[in-house]
Short mmCIF file of C-alpha atoms in Angstrom, two decimals:
data_model
loop_
_atom_site.label_atom_id
_atom_site.label_comp_id
_atom_site.label_asym_id
_atom_site.label_seq_id
_atom_site.Cartn_x
_atom_site.Cartn_y
_atom_site.Cartn_z
CA MET A 1 29.10 19.30 -98.56
CA PRO A 2 26.61 21.18 -96.34
CA THR A 3 24.04 23.53 -97.81
CA ALA A 4 24.69 27.26 -97.51
CA THR A 5 22.18 27.49 -94.67
CA GLU A 6 23.76 24.59 -92.77
CA LEU A 7 27.24 26.01 -93.22
CA ALA A 8 26.18 29.51 -92.17
CA ARG A 9 24.53 28.20 -89.01
CA ALA A 10 27.62 26.15 -88.17
CA VAL A 11 29.81 29.24 -88.64
CA VAL A 12 27.65 31.39 -86.36
CA THR A 13 27.58 28.64 -83.73
CA ALA A 14 31.38 28.42 -83.89
CA LEU A 15 31.72 32.20 -83.46
CA VAL A 16 29.53 32.14 -80.36
CA GLU A 17 31.54 29.20 -79.04
CA ALA A 18 34.70 31.30 -79.53
CA ARG A 19 33.19 34.01 -77.29
CA VAL A 20 32.02 36.38 -80.05
CA THR A 21 29.27 38.49 -78.50
CA ASP A 22 28.58 41.01 -81.30
CA ILE A 23 28.32 40.52 -85.05
CA VAL A 24 28.28 43.43 -87.49
CA VAL A 25 26.65 42.60 -90.83
CA ALA A 26 26.88 44.56 -94.06
CA PRO A 27 24.03 43.60 -96.44
CA GLY A 28 24.64 41.51 -99.54
CA SER A 29 23.32 38.57 -101.50
CA ARG A 30 26.13 36.04 -101.15
CA ASN A 31 26.29 36.52 -97.38
CA ALA A 32 22.50 36.16 -97.01
CA PRO A 33 22.75 32.71 -95.36
CA LEU A 34 25.11 34.19 -92.76
CA SER A 35 22.84 37.19 -92.20
CA PHE A 36 19.77 35.03 -91.62
CA ALA A 37 21.73 32.83 -89.19
CA VAL A 38 23.00 35.84 -87.24
CA LEU A 39 19.49 37.28 -86.95
CA ASP A 40 18.12 33.99 -85.63
CA ALA A 41 21.00 33.72 -83.14
CA ALA A 42 20.36 37.30 -81.98
CA ARG A 43 16.67 36.57 -81.51
CA ALA A 44 17.68 33.57 -79.39
CA GLY A 45 19.83 35.82 -77.19
CA LEU A 46 23.17 34.30 -78.22
CA LEU A 47 24.67 37.55 -79.52
CA ARG A 48 23.94 41.13 -80.55
CA LEU A 49 23.33 41.95 -84.22
CA HIS A 50 24.43 45.28 -85.74
CA THR A 51 24.01 46.26 -89.38
CA ARG A 52 25.96 48.80 -91.40
CA ILE A 53 25.57 49.73 -95.07
CA ASP A 54 29.25 50.51 -95.64
CA GLU A 55 31.72 47.67 -95.05
CA ARG A 56 34.48 50.06 -94.03
CA SER A 57 32.28 51.53 -91.31
CA ALA A 58 31.20 48.02 -90.31
CA GLY A 59 34.79 46.92 -89.87
CA PHE A 60 35.79 49.88 -87.74
CA PHE A 61 32.61 49.65 -85.68
CA ALA A 62 33.52 46.03 -84.90
CA LEU A 63 37.07 47.16 -84.13
CA GLY A 64 35.77 49.70 -81.62
CA LEU A 65 33.62 47.06 -79.93
CA THR A 66 36.60 44.74 -79.60
CA LYS A 67 39.03 47.42 -78.39
CA VAL A 68 36.94 48.01 -75.26
CA GLY A 69 36.46 44.35 -74.33
CA SER A 70 33.63 42.94 -76.41
CA ARG A 71 34.48 40.25 -78.96
CA ALA A 72 33.12 41.25 -82.34
CA ALA A 73 32.95 39.76 -85.82
CA VAL A 74 32.25 41.62 -89.04
CA MET A 75 30.52 39.91 -91.98
CA CYS A 76 30.16 40.97 -95.59
CA THR A 77 29.41 39.68 -99.07
CA SER A 78 31.94 38.87 -101.80
CA GLY A 79 34.01 41.02 -104.17
CA THR A 80 34.91 44.63 -103.42
CA ALA A 81 32.98 44.42 -100.15
CA VAL A 82 35.84 42.36 -98.75
CA ALA A 83 38.44 44.90 -99.90
CA ASN A 84 36.57 47.64 -98.03
CA LEU A 85 37.34 45.81 -94.78
CA HIS A 86 41.08 46.05 -95.39
CA PRO A 87 41.73 49.32 -93.48
CA SER A 88 40.10 48.05 -90.28
CA VAL A 89 41.76 44.65 -90.62
CA LEU A 90 45.19 46.25 -91.04
CA GLU A 91 44.61 48.44 -87.98
CA ALA A 92 43.60 45.36 -85.99
CA ALA A 93 46.67 43.47 -87.22
CA HIS A 94 49.14 46.18 -86.25
CA SER A 95 47.55 46.86 -82.87
CA GLY A 96 46.91 43.22 -81.95
CA VAL A 97 43.09 43.41 -81.77
CA PRO A 98 41.42 39.97 -82.16
CA LEU A 99 38.84 41.02 -84.73
CA ALA A 100 36.94 38.16 -86.41
CA VAL A 101 36.39 38.75 -90.14
CA VAL A 102 33.87 36.55 -91.97
CA THR A 103 33.49 36.99 -95.72
CA ALA A 104 31.09 35.23 -98.06
CA ASP A 105 32.49 33.72 -101.24
CA ARG A 106 31.32 31.73 -104.23
CA PRO A 107 32.12 28.02 -104.24
CA ALA A 108 35.61 27.13 -105.41
CA ARG A 109 34.44 25.92 -108.83
CA LEU A 110 33.54 29.51 -109.79
CA ARG A 111 36.92 31.00 -108.98
CA GLU A 112 39.03 32.25 -111.88
CA THR A 113 36.03 31.98 -114.22
CA GLY A 114 34.95 35.61 -114.45
CA ALA A 115 31.80 34.91 -112.47
CA ASN A 116 30.02 37.92 -111.02
CA GLN A 117 31.59 39.43 -107.88
CA VAL A 118 34.26 36.75 -107.70
CA THR A 119 37.87 37.60 -106.94
CA ASP A 120 40.63 35.88 -105.02
CA GLN A 121 39.51 36.39 -101.42
CA VAL A 122 41.77 33.75 -99.91
CA GLY A 123 44.66 35.71 -98.48
CA ILE A 124 43.23 39.03 -99.69
CA PHE A 125 44.48 40.75 -96.54
CA GLY A 126 48.03 39.60 -97.19
CA ARG A 127 50.52 37.70 -95.11
CA LEU A 128 49.71 39.72 -91.98
CA VAL A 129 46.35 38.02 -91.43
CA GLU A 130 45.60 34.31 -91.12
CA THR A 131 42.91 33.17 -93.61
CA VAL A 132 40.87 29.97 -93.36
CA ASP A 133 38.95 28.97 -96.49
CA LEU A 134 35.86 27.09 -95.35
CA ALA A 135 33.66 24.88 -97.50
CA ASP A 136 32.59 22.87 -94.44
CA ALA A 137 31.82 23.57 -90.81
CA PRO A 138 34.73 24.96 -88.74
CA ASP A 139 36.54 22.16 -86.93
CA GLU A 140 37.90 22.19 -83.39
CA ASN A 141 41.33 23.49 -84.42
CA THR A 142 39.82 26.32 -86.45
CA ILE A 143 37.62 27.43 -83.57
CA ALA A 144 40.48 27.14 -81.07
CA ALA A 145 42.73 29.28 -83.28
CA LEU A 146 40.10 32.01 -83.44
CA ASP A 147 39.47 31.78 -79.72
CA SER A 148 43.14 32.29 -78.81
CA ALA A 149 43.99 34.81 -81.54
CA ARG A 150 46.04 37.88 -80.60
CA GLY A 151 45.07 39.67 -83.81
CA PRO A 152 42.50 39.46 -86.63
CA VAL A 153 41.47 36.13 -88.14
CA HIS A 154 39.77 35.82 -91.53
CA TRP A 155 37.21 33.09 -92.28
CA ASN A 156 36.29 32.96 -95.97
CA ILE A 157 33.05 30.97 -96.37
CA GLN A 158 32.16 29.21 -99.63
CA LEU A 159 28.38 29.46 -100.04
CA ASP A 160 26.48 27.81 -102.88
CA ASP A 161 22.87 28.26 -103.99
CA PRO A 162 20.25 28.35 -102.56
CA LEU A 163 21.12 31.35 -100.42
CA THR A 164 17.88 31.62 -98.44
CA PRO A 165 16.95 29.30 -95.55
CA PRO A 166 14.06 26.80 -95.81
CA ASP A 167 13.00 27.52 -92.24
CA ARG A 168 13.71 29.70 -89.24
CA TRP A 169 16.60 28.53 -87.09
CA GLN A 170 16.02 28.05 -83.39
CA PRO A 171 19.50 27.47 -82.00
CA GLY A 172 19.91 25.78 -78.66
CA GLU A 173 22.44 26.62 -76.00
CA VAL A 174 26.04 26.91 -77.14
CA ALA A 175 28.93 25.80 -74.96
CA VAL A 176 31.03 28.99 -74.88
CA ARG A 177 34.70 28.25 -74.51
CA PRO A 178 36.32 29.57 -71.32
CA GLU A 179 38.73 32.46 -71.56
CA PRO A 180 42.03 30.95 -72.74
CA VAL A 181 44.86 30.94 -70.26
CA ARG A 182 47.65 33.07 -71.66
CA PRO A 183 51.24 31.91 -71.23
CA GLU A 184 52.73 33.57 -68.20
CA LEU A 185 54.41 36.73 -69.42
CA MET A 186 55.57 38.22 -66.15
CA ILE A 187 59.13 37.27 -65.43
CA TYR A 188 60.37 39.31 -62.55
CA GLU A 189 63.76 40.49 -63.68
CA SER A 190 65.43 43.08 -61.51
CA ILE A 191 66.38 46.60 -62.39
CA PRO A 192 68.36 48.85 -60.04
CA THR A 193 67.33 52.31 -58.95
CA GLY A 194 68.69 54.99 -56.66
CA ALA A 195 72.03 56.72 -56.28
CA GLY A 196 74.71 55.54 -58.69
CA THR A 197 72.30 53.91 -61.16
CA PRO A 198 71.52 55.23 -64.66
CA ARG A 199 69.15 58.18 -64.78
CA THR A 200 65.99 56.55 -66.11
CA VAL A 201 62.66 57.48 -67.68
CA VAL A 202 59.76 55.17 -68.51
CA VAL A 203 58.07 55.58 -71.91
CA ALA A 204 54.49 54.30 -72.14
CA GLY A 205 53.20 54.09 -75.71
CA ASP A 206 49.80 53.02 -76.96
CA ASP A 207 48.24 50.22 -74.89
CA ALA A 208 51.19 50.03 -72.49
CA GLY A 209 48.92 49.40 -69.51
CA PRO A 210 49.49 49.65 -65.75
CA PRO A 211 52.91 47.87 -65.63
CA SER A 212 54.61 50.99 -66.96
CA ARG A 213 53.00 53.20 -64.34
CA ILE A 214 53.86 50.73 -61.55
CA LEU A 215 57.50 50.52 -62.68
CA ALA A 216 57.87 54.30 -62.78
CA GLN A 217 56.32 54.55 -59.34
CA ASP A 218 58.53 51.83 -57.82
CA GLY A 219 61.68 53.16 -59.44
CA GLY A 220 61.01 56.82 -58.70
CA TRP A 221 61.31 57.69 -62.39
CA PRO A 222 59.49 60.13 -64.69
CA LEU A 223 56.67 58.53 -66.70
CA LEU A 224 56.31 59.73 -70.30
CA ALA A 225 52.87 58.33 -71.10
CA GLU A 226 50.88 58.85 -74.28
CA PRO A 227 47.13 59.48 -73.78
CA SER A 228 46.12 56.04 -75.10
CA SER A 229 48.76 54.20 -73.08
CA GLY A 230 46.40 53.31 -70.24
CA ALA A 231 49.17 54.55 -67.95
CA ARG A 232 48.76 58.32 -67.83
CA THR A 233 47.89 58.21 -64.15
CA GLY A 234 49.59 58.85 -60.85
CA ASP A 235 52.18 61.32 -59.62
CA ASN A 236 55.02 60.25 -61.93
CA ALA A 237 53.20 60.96 -65.22
CA LEU A 238 54.22 64.22 -66.90
CA ARG A 239 51.93 66.36 -69.00
CA SER A 240 54.56 68.17 -71.10
CA TYR A 241 57.07 65.35 -71.57
CA ARG A 242 57.32 65.85 -75.34
CA LEU A 243 58.46 69.43 -74.82
CA LEU A 244 60.79 68.49 -71.98
CA LEU A 245 62.55 65.98 -74.25
CA GLU A 246 63.78 68.98 -76.24
CA SER A 247 65.14 70.68 -73.12
CA PRO A 248 68.62 70.34 -71.56
CA LEU A 249 67.10 68.07 -68.92
CA ALA A 250 66.65 65.32 -71.52
CA GLU A 251 70.36 65.28 -72.33
CA ARG A 252 71.02 63.69 -68.94
CA ILE A 253 68.83 60.62 -69.56
CA GLU A 254 70.91 57.44 -69.50
CA ARG A 255 68.29 54.67 -69.61
CA VAL A 256 64.79 54.27 -71.05
CA VAL A 257 62.28 51.50 -70.32
CA VAL A 258 59.63 51.21 -73.05
CA TYR A 259 56.18 49.68 -72.81
CA GLY A 260 53.53 49.70 -75.49
CA HIS A 261 53.90 51.20 -78.95
CA PRO A 262 55.07 54.86 -78.85
CA THR A 263 53.98 56.67 -82.01
CA LEU A 264 53.23 60.30 -81.24
CA SER A 265 56.53 62.01 -80.73
CA ARG A 266 59.65 62.65 -82.73
CA PRO A 267 61.44 63.68 -79.51
CA VAL A 268 60.69 60.18 -78.11
CA THR A 269 61.94 58.63 -81.35
CA ASN A 270 65.10 60.72 -81.16
CA LEU A 271 65.63 59.72 -77.51
CA LEU A 272 65.37 56.02 -78.36
CA ALA A 273 67.86 56.46 -81.19
CA ARG A 274 70.57 57.95 -79.00
CA ALA A 275 73.70 55.80 -78.82
CA ASP A 276 74.42 56.92 -75.25
CA VAL A 277 71.07 55.69 -73.89
CA GLU A 278 70.37 52.11 -72.79
CA VAL A 279 66.98 50.96 -74.10
CA ILE A 280 64.99 48.26 -72.29
CA ALA A 281 61.71 47.25 -73.92
CA ALA A 282 58.75 44.96 -73.32
CA PRO A 283 57.22 43.10 -76.28
CA VAL A 284 54.06 44.42 -77.91
CA ASP A 285 51.01 42.86 -79.52
CA GLY A 286 50.62 43.17 -83.27
CA VAL A 287 52.04 41.48 -86.33
CA TRP A 288 55.56 42.82 -85.96
CA ALA A 289 57.26 42.17 -82.65
CA ALA A 290 60.46 43.87 -83.79
CA ARG A 291 60.95 47.44 -82.57
CA PRO A 292 61.84 50.34 -84.89
CA PHE A 293 64.63 51.29 -82.51
CA ARG A 294 67.67 49.60 -80.97
CA VAL A 295 66.79 47.45 -77.94
CA ASP A 296 69.61 46.58 -75.56
CA ARG A 297 67.51 44.35 -73.34
CA THR A 298 64.10 42.74 -73.79
CA ILE A 299 61.89 42.11 -70.79
CA ARG A 300 58.35 40.79 -70.44
CA THR A 301 55.72 42.87 -68.70
CA ARG A 302 57.11 43.84 -65.32
CA LEU A 303 60.44 44.55 -63.71
CA HIS A 304 61.27 44.19 -60.03
CA VAL A 305 62.97 47.33 -58.73
CA GLU A 306 65.94 46.91 -56.42
CA GLY A 307 67.17 49.79 -54.29
CA GLU A 308 65.69 52.97 -52.87
CA PRO A 309 64.56 55.64 -55.35
CA ASP A 310 66.46 58.92 -55.51
CA PRO A 311 63.69 61.57 -55.38
CA ALA A 312 65.89 64.34 -56.82
CA TRP A 313 65.79 63.06 -60.42
CA LEU A 314 61.98 62.74 -60.47
CA GLU A 315 61.49 66.09 -58.76
CA GLU A 316 63.59 67.85 -61.40
CA TRP A 317 61.19 66.59 -64.05
CA ARG A 318 58.08 67.35 -62.02
CA SER A 319 59.25 70.88 -61.30
CA ALA A 320 60.08 71.50 -64.96
CA ASP A 321 56.73 70.01 -65.98
CA ARG A 322 54.79 72.30 -63.65
CA GLU A 323 56.62 75.40 -64.81
CA LEU A 324 56.31 74.52 -68.48
CA GLY A 325 52.60 73.82 -68.04
CA ARG A 326 52.14 77.30 -66.59
CA GLN A 327 54.03 78.86 -69.49
CA VAL A 328 51.97 76.97 -72.07
CA GLY A 329 48.80 78.10 -70.31
CA ARG A 330 49.89 81.75 -70.40
CA LEU A 331 50.82 81.53 -74.08
CA LEU A 332 47.47 80.02 -75.05
CA HIS A 333 45.62 82.58 -72.94
CA GLU A 334 47.31 85.34 -74.94
CA GLN A 335 45.86 84.05 -78.22
CA GLN A 336 43.06 86.14 -79.67
CA GLN A 337 40.88 83.18 -80.65
CA MET A 338 40.15 79.70 -79.38
CA THR A 339 42.87 77.29 -80.52
CA ALA A 340 42.86 73.56 -81.15
CA TYR A 341 44.86 73.21 -77.92
CA ASP A 342 42.02 74.89 -76.04
CA VAL A 343 39.57 72.45 -77.58
CA ALA A 344 41.68 69.49 -76.48
CA GLY A 345 41.99 70.92 -72.99
CA CYS A 346 38.22 71.31 -72.69
CA VAL A 347 37.67 67.71 -73.78
CA ALA A 348 40.27 66.42 -71.34
CA ARG A 349 38.62 68.27 -68.45
CA ALA A 350 35.18 66.95 -69.44
CA LEU A 351 36.25 63.30 -69.16
CA PRO A 352 35.04 61.98 -65.79
CA ASP A 353 36.03 58.89 -63.85
CA ARG A 354 34.82 55.75 -65.69
CA GLY A 355 34.60 57.85 -68.85
CA LEU A 356 35.59 56.84 -72.39
CA LEU A 357 37.49 59.00 -74.88
CA MET A 358 38.28 58.11 -78.49
CA LEU A 359 41.04 60.20 -80.07
CA GLY A 360 41.49 60.91 -83.74
CA PRO A 361 44.96 60.97 -85.31
CA SER A 362 47.19 63.84 -86.41
CA ASN A 363 46.86 67.01 -84.31
CA PRO A 364 43.96 66.12 -81.94
CA VAL A 365 45.78 63.26 -80.21
CA ARG A 366 48.94 65.36 -79.94
CA ASP A 367 47.08 68.45 -78.75
CA LEU A 368 45.39 66.43 -76.03
CA ASP A 369 48.74 64.82 -75.17
CA LEU A 370 49.99 68.25 -74.15
CA MET A 371 46.78 69.49 -72.54
CA MET A 372 45.64 66.41 -70.59
CA ARG A 373 46.77 66.33 -66.99
CA PRO A 374 47.52 62.88 -65.54
CA ASN A 375 44.45 61.17 -64.13
CA ASN A 376 44.05 59.69 -60.68
CA VAL A 377 44.93 56.01 -60.27
CA GLY A 378 41.78 53.90 -60.16
CA GLY A 379 39.60 56.42 -62.02
CA ARG A 380 39.04 53.91 -64.83
CA ARG A 381 39.08 56.55 -67.53
CA LYS A 382 39.69 54.77 -70.82
CA VAL A 383 41.38 56.66 -73.64
CA ILE A 384 41.73 54.81 -76.94
CA ALA A 385 43.09 55.61 -80.37
CA ASN A 386 43.77 53.69 -83.56
CA ARG A 387 47.55 53.89 -83.28
CA GLY A 388 48.36 50.60 -85.04
CA LEU A 389 48.68 52.45 -88.32
CA ALA A 390 47.47 55.85 -87.08
CA GLY A 391 45.26 56.43 -90.12
CA ILE A 392 42.26 58.73 -90.32
CA ASP A 393 40.07 55.86 -91.53
CA GLY A 394 36.99 54.87 -89.57
CA ILE A 395 37.44 57.04 -86.48
CA VAL A 396 33.73 57.94 -86.19
CA SER A 397 32.76 54.28 -86.54
CA THR A 398 35.40 53.14 -84.04
CA ALA A 399 34.17 55.71 -81.53
CA ILE A 400 30.56 54.60 -81.89
CA GLY A 401 31.56 50.94 -81.58
CA ALA A 402 33.58 51.65 -78.45
CA ALA A 403 30.71 53.60 -76.90
CA VAL A 404 28.31 50.72 -77.60
CA GLY A 405 30.78 48.16 -76.26
CA ARG A 406 31.49 50.15 -73.07
CA SER A 407 27.92 51.22 -72.37
CA TRP A 408 28.61 51.40 -68.64
CA SER A 409 30.87 54.43 -69.10
CA THR A 410 29.74 57.54 -67.26
CA ARG A 411 30.47 59.62 -70.37
CA ALA A 412 31.67 58.84 -73.88
CA LEU A 413 33.55 61.47 -75.86
CA ALA A 414 35.47 61.56 -79.12
CA LEU A 415 37.90 64.22 -80.32
CA MET A 416 38.91 64.48 -83.96
CA GLY A 417 39.70 66.94 -86.72
CA ASP A 418 37.36 67.95 -89.51
CA VAL A 419 39.16 65.98 -92.23
CA THR A 420 39.05 62.83 -90.08
CA PHE A 421 35.36 63.41 -89.35
CA LEU A 422 34.50 63.89 -93.02
CA HIS A 423 36.57 60.87 -94.04
CA ASP A 424 34.24 58.65 -92.00
CA ALA A 425 31.04 60.66 -92.18
CA GLY A 426 29.36 57.45 -93.31
CA GLY A 427 29.85 56.17 -89.79
CA LEU A 428 26.89 58.36 -88.79
CA LEU A 429 24.60 56.34 -91.08
CA LEU A 430 22.62 54.21 -88.62
CA GLY A 431 19.35 52.42 -89.25
CA PRO A 432 16.32 52.95 -87.01
CA GLU A 433 16.88 49.69 -85.10
CA GLU A 434 20.57 50.26 -84.41
CA VAL A 435 21.96 51.12 -80.98
CA ARG A 436 22.67 54.84 -80.66
CA PRO A 437 24.99 55.29 -77.69
CA ASP A 438 25.42 58.46 -75.70
CA LEU A 439 28.46 59.90 -77.47
CA THR A 440 29.64 63.49 -77.88
CA ILE A 441 31.85 63.89 -80.95
CA VAL A 442 33.95 67.05 -80.73
CA VAL A 443 35.26 68.15 -84.12
CA ALA A 444 38.06 70.70 -84.12
CA ASN A 445 37.22 72.30 -87.46
CA ASP A 446 39.96 74.39 -89.05
CA ASP A 447 38.80 73.66 -92.60
CA GLY A 448 41.68 71.48 -93.65
CA GLY A 449 44.77 69.55 -92.66
CA SER A 450 46.68 71.63 -90.13
CA ILE A 451 48.90 68.70 -89.09
CA PHE A 452 51.05 69.40 -92.14
CA ALA A 453 51.65 72.98 -91.04
CA SER A 454 53.92 71.71 -88.27
CA LEU A 455 55.81 69.31 -90.54
CA GLU A 456 58.42 69.93 -93.22
CA GLN A 457 55.71 70.58 -95.81
CA GLY A 458 54.55 73.61 -93.83
CA ALA A 459 57.81 75.53 -94.18
CA ASP A 460 57.78 78.88 -95.96
CA ASP A 461 59.65 77.37 -98.92
CA TYR A 462 56.48 75.45 -99.86
CA ALA A 463 53.91 78.14 -99.11
CA ASP A 464 52.80 78.44 -102.74
CA SER A 465 51.75 74.76 -102.86
CA PHE A 466 50.72 74.10 -99.27
CA GLU A 467 47.00 74.83 -99.51
CA ARG A 468 46.38 72.82 -102.67
CA LEU A 469 48.40 69.76 -101.65
CA PHE A 470 48.23 69.66 -97.85
CA GLY A 471 45.92 72.29 -96.38
CA THR A 472 43.06 71.02 -98.59
CA PRO A 473 40.26 73.33 -97.42
CA HIS A 474 36.86 71.78 -98.06
CA GLY A 475 34.25 74.34 -96.98
CA THR A 476 31.81 71.61 -95.97
CA SER A 477 28.90 72.49 -93.73
CA LEU A 478 29.08 70.08 -90.81
CA GLU A 479 25.70 71.37 -89.66
CA ALA A 480 24.05 70.32 -92.93
CA LEU A 481 25.85 66.99 -92.89
CA CYS A 482 24.63 66.25 -89.35
CA ALA A 483 21.11 67.36 -90.25
CA ALA A 484 21.06 64.84 -93.09
CA HIS A 485 21.77 62.11 -90.53
CA ARG A 486 19.41 63.57 -87.90
CA ILE A 487 22.36 64.10 -85.56
CA PRO A 488 22.20 67.08 -83.17
CA HIS A 489 24.86 69.66 -84.02
CA LEU A 490 26.19 72.71 -82.23
CA ALA A 491 28.93 75.05 -83.44
CA VAL A 492 31.01 76.97 -80.88
CA THR A 493 33.76 79.54 -81.28
CA SER A 494 34.98 80.15 -77.72
CA VAL A 495 36.14 78.19 -74.71
CA PRO A 496 33.15 79.18 -72.53
CA GLU A 497 30.75 78.04 -75.26
CA LEU A 498 32.58 74.74 -75.63
CA GLU A 499 32.67 74.16 -71.89
CA ALA A 500 28.93 74.84 -71.67
CA ALA A 501 28.21 72.44 -74.54
CA LEU A 502 30.27 69.66 -72.96
CA ALA A 503 28.60 70.22 -69.60
CA SER A 504 25.11 69.62 -71.05
CA PRO A 505 25.09 66.65 -73.43
CA ASN A 506 21.88 65.98 -75.35
CA GLY A 507 22.07 62.20 -75.08
CA GLY A 508 22.51 59.91 -78.05
CA ILE A 509 25.09 60.76 -80.68
CA GLU A 510 25.77 64.48 -81.01
CA VAL A 511 28.39 66.60 -82.75
CA VAL A 512 29.97 69.69 -81.22
CA GLU A 513 31.85 71.62 -83.88
CA ALA A 514 34.62 73.73 -82.35
CA VAL A 515 35.56 76.28 -84.99
CA VAL A 516 39.25 77.21 -84.94
CA SER A 517 41.67 78.72 -87.44
CA ARG A 518 44.65 77.20 -89.20
CA ASP A 519 46.25 80.62 -89.53
CA GLY A 520 49.30 80.80 -87.32
CA ARG A 521 49.22 77.12 -86.32
CA ARG A 522 52.85 76.57 -87.32
CA GLU A 523 53.98 79.70 -85.50
CA LEU A 524 52.05 78.71 -82.36
CA ASP A 525 53.57 75.24 -82.36
CA LEU A 526 57.06 76.70 -82.73
CA ALA A 527 56.42 79.15 -79.89
CA ILE A 528 55.28 76.32 -77.61
CA ARG A 529 58.35 74.24 -78.43
CA ALA A 530 60.58 77.22 -77.79
CA LEU A 531 59.29 77.45 -74.21
CA ALA A 532 61.14 74.25 -73.26
CA ARG A 533 64.41 75.50 -74.69
CA SER A 534 64.38 78.84 -72.93
#
């Protein structure tokens, strides 16, 4: 059996061979051999080392790196440290992100003995994540499985004393494996369009990608694209599609083609559940390939359109979208104070070509969904969100990781609510040697959880319990919190102030707190929805 130092160096070499470029380390004793090996490999130029005190932040930071194209691994010590990685690992599993997870463990002889910081780490992430228990160097099959993974892979490393290296490692060149060739997924099935064919819309959920936009364009169909779909571009994408799905126009839909993982909209869910609508869907990455709705036909990634598009159907949707957008604009302009919708609109307008935007869950992603106009094709704006499980965990850390991983972006922005920001405030905790990307974090602060105001819990029948159970005001000073982390902070209360703040970023990580009110949020949402029905 190799020593802990030998095993750690073999593990790091294998990660580099599997195209891992960034390793995020959370400090600990049992993972010390791994940490020393990573530092030596970073000094040799084989990878980039990042350190984080909190394992949850470390996991989401690595997730953000991987979501934008880097290949990252996260490493931690044994015991509860491993459990703190679970939220980021679950998000990676459900969204199909190939995150490498490396956890240090005691040798097998100490398991089930009550030894310090020893629990059952083999399979700790459940049946959704493949675990490899390593007491020896990773073999060819283990490395190949990591290299070709379509989701997270867990390596649990048994490390025995001594845990410190006898010398400094000077690794040589590592033969990095070439990008694996994916099985061909494009089978060009045909789909008819034009007069006499079913009236069709294309739904692009999270990570749908360009095929959905191309299909809508070729077929002459409306494109209902979520912000993080990677498809909200071109002339067929509609800004107010969620509202239009509650209008009489939606009743005439006869066929839906679905790409990606749609998660934002109950109207989309209701459309896909209609018995009178044919549903065609492409497969998605993630642990569960099955769809939560009836699928009449499964395709791969692209359909070949046959026939000439009928422009009338698309133009009806475009015309309704333009008019509804004007009505929403007038309604928001009539409000006495800046709303969360205004904040989202300002952020959307501030995102330039080649820019990066990370969206928090709950209201911010939905507010921006309504306020963000479709981008131009080829602008290379990248909008991401953790929609695998759509939790509020780790959004700050994911945003920072994405900004580091996509350092060539012309601008990096993040939009989130105050509860989401506070939930991952530890993501701001960066050591003096850590990379601090240029990132503007916009926090729509309404002092609580306004998402619930628009749900069943926000009805008048539950008004006497809403604040305590769902509104959850916190009264936290974001300015003081940012000051503790030496993060520039600016609070704004109007659209002109917010626009000015976004037009003049400080550089580095900064927080712009957009102060809005939760009062009247439910009524405003209902008024906006009523516009489509009028």
